[in-house]
PDB file of C-alpha atoms in Angstrom:
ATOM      1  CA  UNK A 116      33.001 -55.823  60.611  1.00  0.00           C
ATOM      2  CA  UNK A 117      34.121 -58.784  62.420  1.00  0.00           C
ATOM      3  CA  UNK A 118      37.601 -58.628  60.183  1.00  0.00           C
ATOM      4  CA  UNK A 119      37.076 -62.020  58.950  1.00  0.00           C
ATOM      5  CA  UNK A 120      37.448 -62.936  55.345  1.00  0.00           C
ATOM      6  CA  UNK A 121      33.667 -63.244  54.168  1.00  0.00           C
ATOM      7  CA  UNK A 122      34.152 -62.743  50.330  1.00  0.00           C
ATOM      8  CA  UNK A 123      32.851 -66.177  48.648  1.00  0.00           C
ATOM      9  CA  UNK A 124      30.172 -66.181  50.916  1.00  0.00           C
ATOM     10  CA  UNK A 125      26.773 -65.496  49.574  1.00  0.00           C
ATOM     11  CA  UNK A 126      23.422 -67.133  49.364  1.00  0.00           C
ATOM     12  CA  UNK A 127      22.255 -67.216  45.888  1.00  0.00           C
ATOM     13  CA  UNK A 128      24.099 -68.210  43.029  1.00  0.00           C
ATOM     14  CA  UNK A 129      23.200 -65.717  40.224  1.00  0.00           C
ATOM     15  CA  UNK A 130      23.821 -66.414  36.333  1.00  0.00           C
ATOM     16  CA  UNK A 131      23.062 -64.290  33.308  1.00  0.00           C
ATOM     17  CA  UNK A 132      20.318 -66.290  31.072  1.00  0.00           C
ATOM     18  CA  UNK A 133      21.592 -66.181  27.638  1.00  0.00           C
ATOM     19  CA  UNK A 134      17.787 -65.420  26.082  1.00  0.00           C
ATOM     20  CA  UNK A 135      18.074 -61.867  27.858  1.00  0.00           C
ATOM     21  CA  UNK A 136      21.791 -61.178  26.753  1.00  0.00           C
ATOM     22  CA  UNK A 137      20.424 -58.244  24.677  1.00  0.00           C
ATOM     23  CA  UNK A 138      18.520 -56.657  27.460  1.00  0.00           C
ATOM     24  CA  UNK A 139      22.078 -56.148  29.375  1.00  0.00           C
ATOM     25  CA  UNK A 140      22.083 -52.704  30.530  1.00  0.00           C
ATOM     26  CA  UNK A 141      19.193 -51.460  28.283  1.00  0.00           C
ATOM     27  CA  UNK A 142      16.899 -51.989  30.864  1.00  0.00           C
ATOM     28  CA  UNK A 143      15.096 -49.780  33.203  1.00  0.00           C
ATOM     29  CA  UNK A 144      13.246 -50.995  36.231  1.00  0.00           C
ATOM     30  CA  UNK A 145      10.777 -48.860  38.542  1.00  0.00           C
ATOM     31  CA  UNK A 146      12.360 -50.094  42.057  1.00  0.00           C
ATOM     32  CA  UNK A 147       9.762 -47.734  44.046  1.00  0.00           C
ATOM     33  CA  UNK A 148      10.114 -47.223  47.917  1.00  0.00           C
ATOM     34  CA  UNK A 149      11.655 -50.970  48.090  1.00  0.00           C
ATOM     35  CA  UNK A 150      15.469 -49.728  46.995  1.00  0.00           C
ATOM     36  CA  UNK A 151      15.373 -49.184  51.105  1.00  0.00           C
ATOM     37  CA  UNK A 152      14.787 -52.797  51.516  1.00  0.00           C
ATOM     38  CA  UNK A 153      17.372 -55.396  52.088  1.00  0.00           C
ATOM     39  CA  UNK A 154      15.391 -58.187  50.518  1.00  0.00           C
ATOM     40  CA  UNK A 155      12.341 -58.231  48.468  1.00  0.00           C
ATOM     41  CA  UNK A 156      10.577 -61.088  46.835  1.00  0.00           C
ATOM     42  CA  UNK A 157       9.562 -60.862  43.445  1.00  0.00           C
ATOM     43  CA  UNK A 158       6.700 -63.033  43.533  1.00  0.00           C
ATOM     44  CA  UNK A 159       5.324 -60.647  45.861  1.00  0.00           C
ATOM     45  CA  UNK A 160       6.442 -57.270  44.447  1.00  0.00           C
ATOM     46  CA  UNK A 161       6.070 -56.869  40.628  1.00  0.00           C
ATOM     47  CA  UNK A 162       8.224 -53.959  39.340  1.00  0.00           C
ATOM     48  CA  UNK A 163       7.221 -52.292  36.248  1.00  0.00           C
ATOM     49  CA  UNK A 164       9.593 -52.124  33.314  1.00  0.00           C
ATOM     50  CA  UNK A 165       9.912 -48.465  32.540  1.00  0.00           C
ATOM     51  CA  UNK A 166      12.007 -48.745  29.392  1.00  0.00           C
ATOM     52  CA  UNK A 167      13.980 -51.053  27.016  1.00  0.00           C
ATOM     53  CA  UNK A 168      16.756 -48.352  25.714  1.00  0.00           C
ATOM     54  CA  UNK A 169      17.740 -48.890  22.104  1.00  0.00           C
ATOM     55  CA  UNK A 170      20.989 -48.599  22.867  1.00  0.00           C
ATOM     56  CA  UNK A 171      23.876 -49.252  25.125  1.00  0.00           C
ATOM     57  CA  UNK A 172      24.662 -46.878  28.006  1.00  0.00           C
ATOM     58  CA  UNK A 173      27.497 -46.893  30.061  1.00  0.00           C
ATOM     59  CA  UNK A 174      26.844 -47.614  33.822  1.00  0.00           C
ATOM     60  CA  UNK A 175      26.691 -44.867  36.172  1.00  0.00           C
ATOM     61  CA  UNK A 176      30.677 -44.459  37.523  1.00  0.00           C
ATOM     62  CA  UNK A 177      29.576 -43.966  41.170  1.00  0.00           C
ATOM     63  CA  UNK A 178      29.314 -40.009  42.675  1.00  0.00           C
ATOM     64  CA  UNK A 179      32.732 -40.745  43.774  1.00  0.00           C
ATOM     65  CA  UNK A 180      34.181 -40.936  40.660  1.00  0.00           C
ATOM     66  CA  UNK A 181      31.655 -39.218  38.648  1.00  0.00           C
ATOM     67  CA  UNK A 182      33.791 -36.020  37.418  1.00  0.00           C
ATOM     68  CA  UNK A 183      32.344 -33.809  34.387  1.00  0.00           C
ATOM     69  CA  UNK A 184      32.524 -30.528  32.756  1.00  0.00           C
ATOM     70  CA  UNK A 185      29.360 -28.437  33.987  1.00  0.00           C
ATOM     71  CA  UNK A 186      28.871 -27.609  30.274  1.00  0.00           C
ATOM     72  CA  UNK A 187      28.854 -31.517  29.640  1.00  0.00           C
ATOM     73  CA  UNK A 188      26.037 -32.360  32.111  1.00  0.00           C
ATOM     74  CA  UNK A 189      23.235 -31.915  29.494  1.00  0.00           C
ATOM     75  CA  UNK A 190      24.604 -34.356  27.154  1.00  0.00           C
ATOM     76  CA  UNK A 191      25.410 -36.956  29.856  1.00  0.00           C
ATOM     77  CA  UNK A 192      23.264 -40.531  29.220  1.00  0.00           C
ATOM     78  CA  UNK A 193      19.600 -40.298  30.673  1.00  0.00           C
ATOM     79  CA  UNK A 194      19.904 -42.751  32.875  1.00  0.00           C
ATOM     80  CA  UNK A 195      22.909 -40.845  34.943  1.00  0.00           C
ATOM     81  CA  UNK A 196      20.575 -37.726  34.378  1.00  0.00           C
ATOM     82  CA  UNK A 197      17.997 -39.723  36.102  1.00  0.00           C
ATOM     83  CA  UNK A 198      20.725 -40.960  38.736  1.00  0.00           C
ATOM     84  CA  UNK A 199      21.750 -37.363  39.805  1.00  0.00           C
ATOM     85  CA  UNK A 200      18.533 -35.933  40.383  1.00  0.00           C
ATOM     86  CA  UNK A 201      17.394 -38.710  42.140  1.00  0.00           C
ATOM     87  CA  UNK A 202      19.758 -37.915  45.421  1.00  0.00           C
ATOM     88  CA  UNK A 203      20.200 -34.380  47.628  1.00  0.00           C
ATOM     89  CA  UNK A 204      23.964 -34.031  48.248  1.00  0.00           C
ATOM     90  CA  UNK A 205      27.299 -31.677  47.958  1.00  0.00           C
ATOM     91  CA  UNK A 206      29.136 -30.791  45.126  1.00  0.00           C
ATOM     92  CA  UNK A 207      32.285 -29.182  44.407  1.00  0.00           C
ATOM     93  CA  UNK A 208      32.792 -27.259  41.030  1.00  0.00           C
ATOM     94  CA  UNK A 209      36.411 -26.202  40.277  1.00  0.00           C
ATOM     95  CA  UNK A 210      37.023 -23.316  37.709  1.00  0.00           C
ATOM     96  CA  UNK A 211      40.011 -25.213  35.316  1.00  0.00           C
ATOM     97  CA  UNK A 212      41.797 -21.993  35.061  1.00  0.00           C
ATOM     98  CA  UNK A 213      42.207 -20.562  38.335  1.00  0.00           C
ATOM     99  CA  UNK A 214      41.913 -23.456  40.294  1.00  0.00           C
ATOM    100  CA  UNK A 215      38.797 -21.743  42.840  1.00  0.00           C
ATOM    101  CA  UNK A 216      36.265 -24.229  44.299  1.00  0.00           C
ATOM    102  CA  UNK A 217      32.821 -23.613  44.611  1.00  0.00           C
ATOM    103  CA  UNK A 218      30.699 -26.004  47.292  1.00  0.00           C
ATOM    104  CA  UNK A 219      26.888 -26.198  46.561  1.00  0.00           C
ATOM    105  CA  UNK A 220      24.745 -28.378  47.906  1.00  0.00           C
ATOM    106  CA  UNK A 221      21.376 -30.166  45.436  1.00  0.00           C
ATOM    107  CA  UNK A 222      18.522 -30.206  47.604  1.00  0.00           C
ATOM    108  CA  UNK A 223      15.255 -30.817  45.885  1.00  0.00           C
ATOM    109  CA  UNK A 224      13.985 -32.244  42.459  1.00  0.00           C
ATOM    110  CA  UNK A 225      15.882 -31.693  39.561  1.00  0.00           C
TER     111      UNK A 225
END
């Protein structure tokens, strides 16, 4: 904002612990209301784990990049399943063939 040069500057250094390596994107934590917040303290605010996946899934690309076949959504990873319903926003589907664009908007659960 003030166009000065702030990467390098941060507050906490942050390093992955070895004894959790295999917990590295398996993980599933239930953030509740406090995703909002800008800070939260732990000791204050247990989260519940929600699940240990047995496997590895990719991260979530970002709804900016995040471009799919319609008849490819139901065997996206859970965890972008659970990513996609989780926001109301505008979508654009585009028929391969003829090129039209359809705008729909995602407004309630699921």
């Amino acid at each position: 904002m003030l166009r000065h040069d702030i990467s390098g500057f941060h507050r906490y250094a942050m390093h992955p612990l070895e004894a959790l390596a295999e917990y590295q994107d398996k993980v599933v934590i239930d953030w509740g209301p406090g995703t909002r917040a800008w800070v939260q303290l732990a000791r204050n605010q247990a989260k519940p784990v929600t699940e240990i996946a047995q496997q590895y899934e990719p991260p979530f690309p970002g709804f900016r990049s995040f471009v799919r076949p319609v008849d490819a959504i139901s065997s996206l990873p859970d965890g972008w399943k659970q990513v996609l319903r989780s926001v109301k926003g505008v979508y654009v589907l585009v028929d391969r063939d003829s090129g039209h664009q359809y705008v729909g908007s995602a407004k309630g659960e699921q």
